[in-house]
Coordinates of C-alpha atoms in Angstrom, one line a residue:
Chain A
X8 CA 101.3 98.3 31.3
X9 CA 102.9 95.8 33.7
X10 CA 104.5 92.7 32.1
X11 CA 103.1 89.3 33.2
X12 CA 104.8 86.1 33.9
X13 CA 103.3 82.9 34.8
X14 CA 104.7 81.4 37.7
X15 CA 103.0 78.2 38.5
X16 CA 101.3 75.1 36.8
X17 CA 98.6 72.7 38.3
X18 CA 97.1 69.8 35.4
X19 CA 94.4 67.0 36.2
X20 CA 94.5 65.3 32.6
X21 CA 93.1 62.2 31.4
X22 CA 97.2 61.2 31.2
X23 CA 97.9 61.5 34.8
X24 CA 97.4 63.7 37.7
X25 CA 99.7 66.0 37.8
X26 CA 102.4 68.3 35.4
X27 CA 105.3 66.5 35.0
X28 CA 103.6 63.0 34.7
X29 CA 100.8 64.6 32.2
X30 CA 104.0 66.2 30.2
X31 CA 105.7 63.0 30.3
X32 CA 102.9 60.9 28.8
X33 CA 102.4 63.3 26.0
X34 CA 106.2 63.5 24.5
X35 CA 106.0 59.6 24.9
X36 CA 103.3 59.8 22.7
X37 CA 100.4 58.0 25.0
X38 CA 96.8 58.3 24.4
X39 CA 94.3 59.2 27.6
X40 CA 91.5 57.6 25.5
X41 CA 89.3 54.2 26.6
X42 CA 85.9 52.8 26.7
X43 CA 84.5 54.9 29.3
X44 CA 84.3 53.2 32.7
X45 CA 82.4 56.2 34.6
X46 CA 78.9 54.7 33.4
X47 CA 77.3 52.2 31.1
X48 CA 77.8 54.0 27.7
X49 CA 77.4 51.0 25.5
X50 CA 74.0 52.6 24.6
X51 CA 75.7 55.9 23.3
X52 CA 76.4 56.5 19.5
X53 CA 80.1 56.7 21.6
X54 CA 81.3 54.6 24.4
X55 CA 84.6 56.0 24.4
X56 CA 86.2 59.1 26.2
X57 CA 89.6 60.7 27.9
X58 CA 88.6 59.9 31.2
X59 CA 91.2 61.0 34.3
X60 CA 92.8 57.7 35.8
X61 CA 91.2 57.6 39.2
X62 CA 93.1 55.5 42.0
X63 CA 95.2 55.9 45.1
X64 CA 97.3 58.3 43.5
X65 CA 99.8 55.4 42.6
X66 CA 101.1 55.6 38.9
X67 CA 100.0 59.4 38.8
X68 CA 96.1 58.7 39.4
X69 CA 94.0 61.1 40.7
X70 CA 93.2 60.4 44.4
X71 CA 90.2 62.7 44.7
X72 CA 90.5 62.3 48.6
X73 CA 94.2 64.0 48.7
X74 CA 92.4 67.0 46.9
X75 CA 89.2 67.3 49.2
X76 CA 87.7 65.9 52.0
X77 CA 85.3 63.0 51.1
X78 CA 82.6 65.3 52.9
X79 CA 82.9 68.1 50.9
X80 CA 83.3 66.3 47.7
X81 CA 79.9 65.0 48.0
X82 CA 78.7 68.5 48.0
X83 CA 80.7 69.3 44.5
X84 CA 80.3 68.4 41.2
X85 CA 83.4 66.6 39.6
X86 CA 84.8 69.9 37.5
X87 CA 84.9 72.1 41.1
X88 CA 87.4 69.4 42.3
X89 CA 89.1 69.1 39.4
X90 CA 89.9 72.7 39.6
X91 CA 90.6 73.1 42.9
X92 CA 93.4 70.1 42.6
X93 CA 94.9 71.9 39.7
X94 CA 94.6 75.4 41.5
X95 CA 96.1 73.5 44.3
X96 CA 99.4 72.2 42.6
X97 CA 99.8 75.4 40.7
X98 CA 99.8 77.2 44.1
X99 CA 102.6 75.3 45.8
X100 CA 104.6 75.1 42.7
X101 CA 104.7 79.3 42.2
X102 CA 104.9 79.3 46.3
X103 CA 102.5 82.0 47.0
X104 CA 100.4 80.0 49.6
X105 CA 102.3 82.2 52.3
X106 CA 101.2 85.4 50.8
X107 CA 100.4 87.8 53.8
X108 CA 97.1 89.0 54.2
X109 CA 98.0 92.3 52.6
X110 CA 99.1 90.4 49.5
X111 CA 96.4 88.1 49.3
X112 CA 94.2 91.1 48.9
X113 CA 96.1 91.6 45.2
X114 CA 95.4 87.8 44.3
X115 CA 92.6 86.8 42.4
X116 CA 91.3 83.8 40.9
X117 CA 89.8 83.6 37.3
X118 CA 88.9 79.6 37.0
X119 CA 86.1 78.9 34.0
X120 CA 84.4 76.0 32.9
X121 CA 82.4 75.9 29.6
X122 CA 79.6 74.1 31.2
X123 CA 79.8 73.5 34.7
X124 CA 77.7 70.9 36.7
X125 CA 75.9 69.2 33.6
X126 CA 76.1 66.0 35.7
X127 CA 74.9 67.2 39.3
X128 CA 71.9 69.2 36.8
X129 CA 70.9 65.9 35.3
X130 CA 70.9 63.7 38.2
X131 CA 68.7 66.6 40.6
X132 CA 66.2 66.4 37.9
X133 CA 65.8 63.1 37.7
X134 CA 65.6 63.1 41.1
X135 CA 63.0 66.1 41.2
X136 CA 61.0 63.8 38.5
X137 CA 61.4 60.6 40.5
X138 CA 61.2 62.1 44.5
X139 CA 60.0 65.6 44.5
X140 CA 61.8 68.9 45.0
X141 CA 61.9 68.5 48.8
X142 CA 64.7 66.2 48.2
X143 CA 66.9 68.5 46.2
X144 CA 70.3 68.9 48.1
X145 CA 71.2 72.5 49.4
X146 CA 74.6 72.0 48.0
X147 CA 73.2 71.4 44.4
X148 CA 73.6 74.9 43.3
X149 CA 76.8 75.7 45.0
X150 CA 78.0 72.7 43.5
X151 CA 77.1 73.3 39.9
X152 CA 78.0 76.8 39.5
X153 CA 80.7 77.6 37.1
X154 CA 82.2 80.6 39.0
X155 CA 82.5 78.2 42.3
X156 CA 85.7 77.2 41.2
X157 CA 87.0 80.3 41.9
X158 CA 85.1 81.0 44.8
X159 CA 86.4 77.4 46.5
X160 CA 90.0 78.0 45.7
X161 CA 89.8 82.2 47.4
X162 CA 88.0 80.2 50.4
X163 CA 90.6 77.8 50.7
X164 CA 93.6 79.9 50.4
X165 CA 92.1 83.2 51.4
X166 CA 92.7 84.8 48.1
X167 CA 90.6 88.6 48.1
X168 CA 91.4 89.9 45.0
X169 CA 89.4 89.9 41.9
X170 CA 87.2 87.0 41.5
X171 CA 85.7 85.8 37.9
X172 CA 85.0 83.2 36.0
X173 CA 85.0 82.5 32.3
X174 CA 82.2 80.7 30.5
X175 CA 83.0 80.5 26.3
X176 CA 82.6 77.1 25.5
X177 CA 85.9 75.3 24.6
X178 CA 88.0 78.7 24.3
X179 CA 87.3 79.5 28.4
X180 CA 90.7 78.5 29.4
X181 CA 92.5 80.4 27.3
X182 CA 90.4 83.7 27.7
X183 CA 90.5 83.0 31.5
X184 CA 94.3 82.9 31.2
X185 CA 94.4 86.3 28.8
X186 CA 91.6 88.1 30.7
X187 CA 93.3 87.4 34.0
X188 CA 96.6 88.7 32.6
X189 CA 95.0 91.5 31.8
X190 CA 93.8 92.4 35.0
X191 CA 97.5 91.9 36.2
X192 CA 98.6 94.5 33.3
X193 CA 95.8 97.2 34.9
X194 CA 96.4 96.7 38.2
X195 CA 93.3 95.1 39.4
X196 CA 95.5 92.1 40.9
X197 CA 99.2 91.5 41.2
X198 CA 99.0 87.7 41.1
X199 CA 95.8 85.7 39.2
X200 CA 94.9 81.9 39.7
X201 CA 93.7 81.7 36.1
X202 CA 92.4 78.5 34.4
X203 CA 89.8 76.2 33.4
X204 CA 88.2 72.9 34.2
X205 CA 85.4 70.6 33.0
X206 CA 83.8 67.4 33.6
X207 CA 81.8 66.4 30.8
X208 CA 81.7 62.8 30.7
X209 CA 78.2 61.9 31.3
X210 CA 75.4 60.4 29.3
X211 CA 73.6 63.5 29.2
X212 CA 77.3 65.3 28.1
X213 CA 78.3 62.4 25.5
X214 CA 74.5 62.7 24.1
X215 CA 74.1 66.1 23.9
X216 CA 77.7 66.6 21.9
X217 CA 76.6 63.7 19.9
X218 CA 73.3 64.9 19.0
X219 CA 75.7 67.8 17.8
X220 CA 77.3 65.4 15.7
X221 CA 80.8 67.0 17.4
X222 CA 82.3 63.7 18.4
X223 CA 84.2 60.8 17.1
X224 CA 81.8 57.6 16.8
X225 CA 83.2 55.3 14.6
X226 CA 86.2 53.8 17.3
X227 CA 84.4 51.4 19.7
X228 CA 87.3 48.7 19.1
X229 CA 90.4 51.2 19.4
X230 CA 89.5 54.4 21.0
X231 CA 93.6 55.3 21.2
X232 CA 93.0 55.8 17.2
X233 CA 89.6 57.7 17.6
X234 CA 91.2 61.5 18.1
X235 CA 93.3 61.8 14.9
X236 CA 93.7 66.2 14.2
X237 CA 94.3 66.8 10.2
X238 CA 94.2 63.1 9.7
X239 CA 91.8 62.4 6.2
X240 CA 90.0 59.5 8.5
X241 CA 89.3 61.8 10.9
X242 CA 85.4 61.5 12.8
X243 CA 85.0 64.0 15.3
X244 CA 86.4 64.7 18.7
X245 CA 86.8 62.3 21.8
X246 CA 85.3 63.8 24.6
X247 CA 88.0 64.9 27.6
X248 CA 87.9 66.2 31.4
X249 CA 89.6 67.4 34.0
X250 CA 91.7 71.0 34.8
X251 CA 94.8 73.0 33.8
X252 CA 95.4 76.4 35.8
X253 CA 98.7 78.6 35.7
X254 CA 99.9 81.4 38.0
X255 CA 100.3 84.5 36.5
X256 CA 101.5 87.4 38.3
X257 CA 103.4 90.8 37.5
X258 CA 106.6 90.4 36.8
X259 CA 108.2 92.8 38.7
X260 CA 106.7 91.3 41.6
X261 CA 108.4 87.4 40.5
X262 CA 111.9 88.5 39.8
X263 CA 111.6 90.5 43.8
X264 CA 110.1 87.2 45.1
X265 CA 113.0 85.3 43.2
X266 CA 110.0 83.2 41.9
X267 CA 110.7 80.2 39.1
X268 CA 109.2 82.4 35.8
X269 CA 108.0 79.9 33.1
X270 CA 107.2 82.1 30.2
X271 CA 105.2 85.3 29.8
X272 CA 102.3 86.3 28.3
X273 CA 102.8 88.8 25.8
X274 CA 100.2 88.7 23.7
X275 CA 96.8 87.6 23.6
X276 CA 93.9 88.7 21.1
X277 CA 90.2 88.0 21.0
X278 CA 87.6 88.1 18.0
X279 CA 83.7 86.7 17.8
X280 CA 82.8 84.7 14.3
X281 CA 79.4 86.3 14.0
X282 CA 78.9 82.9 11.8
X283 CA 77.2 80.4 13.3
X284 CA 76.5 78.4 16.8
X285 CA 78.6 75.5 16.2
X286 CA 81.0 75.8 12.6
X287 CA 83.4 78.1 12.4
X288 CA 82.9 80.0 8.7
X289 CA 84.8 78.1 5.7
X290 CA 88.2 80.2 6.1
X291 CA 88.0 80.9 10.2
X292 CA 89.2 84.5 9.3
X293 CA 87.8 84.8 13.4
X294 CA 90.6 82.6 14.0
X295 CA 93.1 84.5 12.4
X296 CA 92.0 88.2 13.5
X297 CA 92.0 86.6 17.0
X298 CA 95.7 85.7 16.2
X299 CA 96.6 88.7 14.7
X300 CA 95.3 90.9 17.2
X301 CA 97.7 88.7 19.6
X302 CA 100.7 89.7 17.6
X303 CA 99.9 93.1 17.7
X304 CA 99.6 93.0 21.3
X305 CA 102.3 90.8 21.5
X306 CA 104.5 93.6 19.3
X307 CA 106.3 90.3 17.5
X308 CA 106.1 89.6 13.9
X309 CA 104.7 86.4 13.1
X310 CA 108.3 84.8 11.8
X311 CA 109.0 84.7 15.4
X312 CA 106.3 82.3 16.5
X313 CA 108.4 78.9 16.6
X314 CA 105.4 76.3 18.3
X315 CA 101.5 76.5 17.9
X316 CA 99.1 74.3 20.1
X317 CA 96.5 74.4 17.5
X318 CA 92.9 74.1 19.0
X319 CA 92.4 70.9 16.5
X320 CA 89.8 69.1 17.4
X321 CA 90.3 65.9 15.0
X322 CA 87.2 67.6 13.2
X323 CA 86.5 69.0 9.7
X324 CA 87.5 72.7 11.0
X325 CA 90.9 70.8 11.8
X326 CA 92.1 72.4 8.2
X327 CA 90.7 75.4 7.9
X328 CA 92.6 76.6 11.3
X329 CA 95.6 75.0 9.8
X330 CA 94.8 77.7 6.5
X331 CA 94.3 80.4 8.8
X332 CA 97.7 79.7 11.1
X333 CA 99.3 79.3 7.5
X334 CA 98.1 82.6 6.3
X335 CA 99.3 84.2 9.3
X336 CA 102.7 82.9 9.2
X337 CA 103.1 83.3 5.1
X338 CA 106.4 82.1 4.4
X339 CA 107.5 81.1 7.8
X340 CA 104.7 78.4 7.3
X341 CA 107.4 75.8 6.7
X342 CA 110.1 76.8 9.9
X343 CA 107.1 76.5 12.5
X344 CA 106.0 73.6 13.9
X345 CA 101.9 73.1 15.1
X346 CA 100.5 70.4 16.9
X347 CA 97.5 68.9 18.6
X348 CA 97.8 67.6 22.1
X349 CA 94.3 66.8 21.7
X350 CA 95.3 63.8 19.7
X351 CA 96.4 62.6 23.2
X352 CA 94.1 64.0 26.2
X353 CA 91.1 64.3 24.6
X354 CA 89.3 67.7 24.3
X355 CA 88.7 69.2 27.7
X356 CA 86.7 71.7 26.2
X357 CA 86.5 74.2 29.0
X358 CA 89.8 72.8 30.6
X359 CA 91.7 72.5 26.5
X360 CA 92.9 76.1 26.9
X361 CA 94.2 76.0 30.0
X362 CA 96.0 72.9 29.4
X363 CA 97.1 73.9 26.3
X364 CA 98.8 76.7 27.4
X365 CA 100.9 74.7 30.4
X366 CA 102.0 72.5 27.3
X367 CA 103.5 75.5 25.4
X368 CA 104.8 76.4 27.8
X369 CA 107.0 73.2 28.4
X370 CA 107.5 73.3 25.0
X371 CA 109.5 76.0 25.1
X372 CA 111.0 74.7 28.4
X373 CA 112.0 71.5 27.1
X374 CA 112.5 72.7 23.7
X375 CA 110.4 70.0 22.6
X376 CA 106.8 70.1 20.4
X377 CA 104.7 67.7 21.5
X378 CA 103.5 64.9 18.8
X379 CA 99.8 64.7 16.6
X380 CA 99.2 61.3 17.5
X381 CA 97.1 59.8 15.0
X382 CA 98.1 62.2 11.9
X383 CA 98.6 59.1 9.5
X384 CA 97.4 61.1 6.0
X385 CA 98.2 64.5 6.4
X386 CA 96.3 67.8 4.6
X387 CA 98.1 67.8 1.2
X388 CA 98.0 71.7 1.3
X389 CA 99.9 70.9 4.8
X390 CA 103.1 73.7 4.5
X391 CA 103.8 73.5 8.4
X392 CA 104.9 70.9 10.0
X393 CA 102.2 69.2 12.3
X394 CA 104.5 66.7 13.9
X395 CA 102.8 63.6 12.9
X396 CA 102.6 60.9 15.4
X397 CA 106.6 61.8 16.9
X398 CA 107.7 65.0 19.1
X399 CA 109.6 67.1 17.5
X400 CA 113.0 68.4 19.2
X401 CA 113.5 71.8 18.0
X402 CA 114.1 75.5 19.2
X403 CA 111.0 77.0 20.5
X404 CA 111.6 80.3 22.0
X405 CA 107.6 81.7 21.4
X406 CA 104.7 80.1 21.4
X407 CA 100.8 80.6 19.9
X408 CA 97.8 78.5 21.7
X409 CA 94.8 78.8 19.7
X410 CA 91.4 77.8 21.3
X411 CA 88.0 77.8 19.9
X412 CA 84.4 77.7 20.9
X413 CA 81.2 77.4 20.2
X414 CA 78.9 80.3 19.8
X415 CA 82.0 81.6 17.3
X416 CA 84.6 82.9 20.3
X417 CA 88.2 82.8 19.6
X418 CA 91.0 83.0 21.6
X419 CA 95.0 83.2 20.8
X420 CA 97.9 83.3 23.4
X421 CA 101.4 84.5 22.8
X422 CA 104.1 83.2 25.1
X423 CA 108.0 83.7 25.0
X424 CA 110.7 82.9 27.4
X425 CA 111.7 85.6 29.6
X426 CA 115.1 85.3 28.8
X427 CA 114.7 84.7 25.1
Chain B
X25 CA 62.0 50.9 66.5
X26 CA 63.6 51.1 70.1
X27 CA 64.9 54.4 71.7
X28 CA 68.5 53.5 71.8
X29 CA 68.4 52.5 67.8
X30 CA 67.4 55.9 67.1
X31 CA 69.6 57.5 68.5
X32 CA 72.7 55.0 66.8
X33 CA 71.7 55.7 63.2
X34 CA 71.0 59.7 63.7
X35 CA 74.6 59.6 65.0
X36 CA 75.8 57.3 62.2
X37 CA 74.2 60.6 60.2
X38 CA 75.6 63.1 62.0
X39 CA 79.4 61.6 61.7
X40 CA 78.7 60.8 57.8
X41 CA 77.5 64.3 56.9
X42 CA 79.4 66.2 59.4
X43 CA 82.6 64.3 58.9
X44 CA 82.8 64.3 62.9
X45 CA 84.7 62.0 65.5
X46 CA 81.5 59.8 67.2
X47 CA 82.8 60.7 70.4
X48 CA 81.9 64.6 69.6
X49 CA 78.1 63.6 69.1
X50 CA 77.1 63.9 72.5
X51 CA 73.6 64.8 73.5
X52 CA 74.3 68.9 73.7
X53 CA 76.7 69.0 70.5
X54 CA 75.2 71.8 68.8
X55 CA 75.8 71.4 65.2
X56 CA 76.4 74.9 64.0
X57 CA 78.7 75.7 67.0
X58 CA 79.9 72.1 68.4
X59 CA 80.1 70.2 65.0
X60 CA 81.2 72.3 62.4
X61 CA 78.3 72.7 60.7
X62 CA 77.3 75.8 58.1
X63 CA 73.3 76.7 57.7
X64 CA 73.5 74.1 54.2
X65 CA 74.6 71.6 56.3
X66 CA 71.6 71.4 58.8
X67 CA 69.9 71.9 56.1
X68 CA 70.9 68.9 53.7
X69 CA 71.3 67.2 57.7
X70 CA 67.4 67.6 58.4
X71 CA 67.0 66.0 54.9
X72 CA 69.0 63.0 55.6
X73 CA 66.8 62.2 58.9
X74 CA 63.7 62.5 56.8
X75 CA 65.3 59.7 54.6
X76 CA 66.5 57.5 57.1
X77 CA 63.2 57.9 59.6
X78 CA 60.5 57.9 56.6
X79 CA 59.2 61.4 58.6
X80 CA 58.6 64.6 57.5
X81 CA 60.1 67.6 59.3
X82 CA 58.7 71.0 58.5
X83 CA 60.7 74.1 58.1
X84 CA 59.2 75.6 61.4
X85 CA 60.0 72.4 63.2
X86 CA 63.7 72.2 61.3
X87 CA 64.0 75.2 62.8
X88 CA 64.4 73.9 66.1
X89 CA 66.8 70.8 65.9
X90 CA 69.6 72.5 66.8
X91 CA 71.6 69.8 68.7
X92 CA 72.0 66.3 68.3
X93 CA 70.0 65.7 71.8
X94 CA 66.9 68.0 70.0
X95 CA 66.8 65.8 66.9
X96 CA 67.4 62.4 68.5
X97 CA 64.0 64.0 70.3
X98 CA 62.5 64.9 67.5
X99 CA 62.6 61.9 65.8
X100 CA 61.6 59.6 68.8
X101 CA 58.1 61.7 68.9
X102 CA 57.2 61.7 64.8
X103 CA 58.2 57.7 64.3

């Protein structure tokens, strides 16, 4: 099968629009977390979220109108121009917005979200309930649909190969990334625009995962303290949004192109819970099939695996991943280092995969684990090193990203250096 | 509601949901072929004078705004 590299990164993150920025805010160990200022939330059983900075792209905001015209973001729901923005910067930087025609017919785009246009759904009913259907826009379903992500970024670049979208919960970003990979390995594409957004950050999103009893509730003075992975006062997760999407594309095809080549994907393994909808099962042995099956594919033995973005949540399961990464790794437990950049942006849910991944990925660039904010009283069965509230300046020359979702779907990603 | 006023706020429409110079509104712009416009558009376009004007336009009818001249038209005879 053909090896695949990624050759592009595009990030909208509740740090900062942008990579580098995002990157930047994470080693320095800043928190994307505030009383949410979208809507009136003092209502909620949580008033707090990871919301992206919005401005006039100043300071690394998000300028929404350098993204898409003002016109056609009326017609979208936030997570379709999330994505496209990401897609967007992860185009330029891999520099395959010249493709020919005949090229473009080879690259596809595999965008997901794990629950699309929540917001645009709950204000069109209200709407239905207050006006009548004759009011409902024509660009409401176009504008809620998960898989128009994708189809938005092919229109605007004129992309005509395989076109997908992933929908599993808070693991879609990482199985977008995998699956599309895989389609590069069997020929279906040469290049895939592969990722996953989400904008959750509603009432109807905070009440619904709050009903679920999923998110943190008990930081309405300090928010920056509320997403806390491993920690023993941890409360749930803090709600995140916005879009991570990578450029993969054969690697044969890079090194011709003299394309920048980040990392590539060598492994990546999938496995289902069969458990229940929401909790994973006591010892996540999902998790760590999915994980194994990655270093199978990835033909590594699990010694070698030097970083993990853990999929902690700064939730109970926070642990019991952390016993299945440790049973994986046996005795190389204590050399690896595993952190949760969630403790910093938030959980994108949808987006956390895709995200994820771009940070292992600079990981290994920058030879550098990102800090667990947060992580004040660690696990006491804690063998690896989770990086407590510092980064951690070490070699990384692999790297695991583990994502999660509910519904029991599990996701792991093996990454090395090309050169390593 | 005079004549003239009509014909100011449908444009004011037009520009806002077409994302259109003013000057391209002229009485002939068709809005599928002149303006940009996709078949959503005069769609969610026809919606928007029924808002503004407190009329309603039927699909038959909506059919048959195709320029800004036949909805300026339009809307002078339901108001």
């Amino acid at each position: 099968m053909r090896r695949v590299v990624v050759t592009g990164l595009g990030m909208v993150s509740p740090l900062a629009c942008g990579v580098e920025p995002t990157w930047r805010r994470l080693l320095d160990g800043q928190s994307g977390a505030g009383t949410i200022s979208r809507f009136d939330a003092s209502h909620l059983a949580t008033d707090y979220a990871c919301e992206v900075p919005r401005g006039d792209g100043s300071d690394d905001t998000f300028d929404a109108d350098a993204w898409m015209e003002p016109k056609e973001q009326r017609k979208v729901d936030d997570f379709i121009l999330y994505g496209v923005a990401a897609a967007d910067q992860a185009i330029a930087d891999a520099g395959i917005g010249d493709a020919s025609d005949e090229e473009k017919l080879d690259i596809g785009v595999m965008i997901g979200s794990g629950i699309g246009g929540l917001q645009s759904i709950a204000e069109t009913a209200v709407m239905i309930k207050e006006r009548g259907p004759r009011r409902v826009s024509p660009f409401f379903i176009p504008g809620a649909l998960i898989n128009l992500v994708s189809g938005q970024v092919s229109i605007k670049h004129g992309f005509k190969g395989p076109n997908h979208a992933v929908v599993t919960a808070c693991s879609t970003g990482a199985h977008a990334i995998g699956d599309a990979a895989r389609l590069i390995q069997l020929g279906d594409a040469d290049v895939m625009v592969a990722g996953g957004t989400e904008s959750p950050i509603s009432e109807i999103g905070i009440a619904g995962f709050n009903a679920c009893k999923a998110l943190s509730t008990k930081h309405r003075n300090d928010p920056e303290r509320a997403s806390r992975p491993w920690d023993a006062d941890r409360d749930g997760f803090v709600m995140g949004e916005g879009a991570g999407v990578v450029v993969l594309e054969d690697y044969e095809r890079a090194k011709a192109r003299g394309a920048k080549i980040y990392a590539e994907v060598i492994g990546y393994g999938l496995s289902g819970d069969a458990h229940h909808i929401t909790a994973p099962p006591p010892d996540h042995e999902g998790a760590e099939r999915a994980m194994r099956a990655a270093v199978k594919r990835a033909g590594i033995d699990p010694s070698q695996i030097d970083y993990i973005n853990a999929h902690g949540t700064s939730t109970m399961a926070d642990t019991i991943e952390m016993g299945a990464v440790q049973r994986l790794l046996g005795d190389a437990a204590k050399n690896a280092t595993m952190s949760s950049t969630k403790s910093s942006t938030g959980h994108l849910l949808g987006a956390a995969g895709a995200i994820e991944a771009i940070f292992s990925i600079l990981a290994m660039r920058d030879q550098v684990a990102p800090p667990t904010l947060n992580l004040e009283s660690p696990p006491e069965d804690a063998v690896i090193d989770l990086a407590p509230l510092k980064k951690v300046e070490r070699k990384i020359d692999c790297v695991l990203s583990n994502s999660f979702g509910f519904g029991g779907t599990n996701a792991a990603l093996i990454m090395r250096k090309v050169d390593a | 509601m005079s004549e003239g006023d009509i014909e100011t706020r449908v444009r004011k429409i037009v520009v806002e949901h077409l994302g259109v110079e003013e000057e391209k509104v002229t009485e002939n712009a068709s809005f599928i072929d002149d303006l940009g416009a996709d078949s959503l558009d005069t769609v969610e376009l026809v919606m928007a004078f029924e808002e503004e004007f407190g009329i309603e336009i039927p699909d038959d009818a909506a059919e048959t705004i195709q320029t800004f001249g036949d909805a300026v038209k339009f809307i002078k005879e339901a108001v």
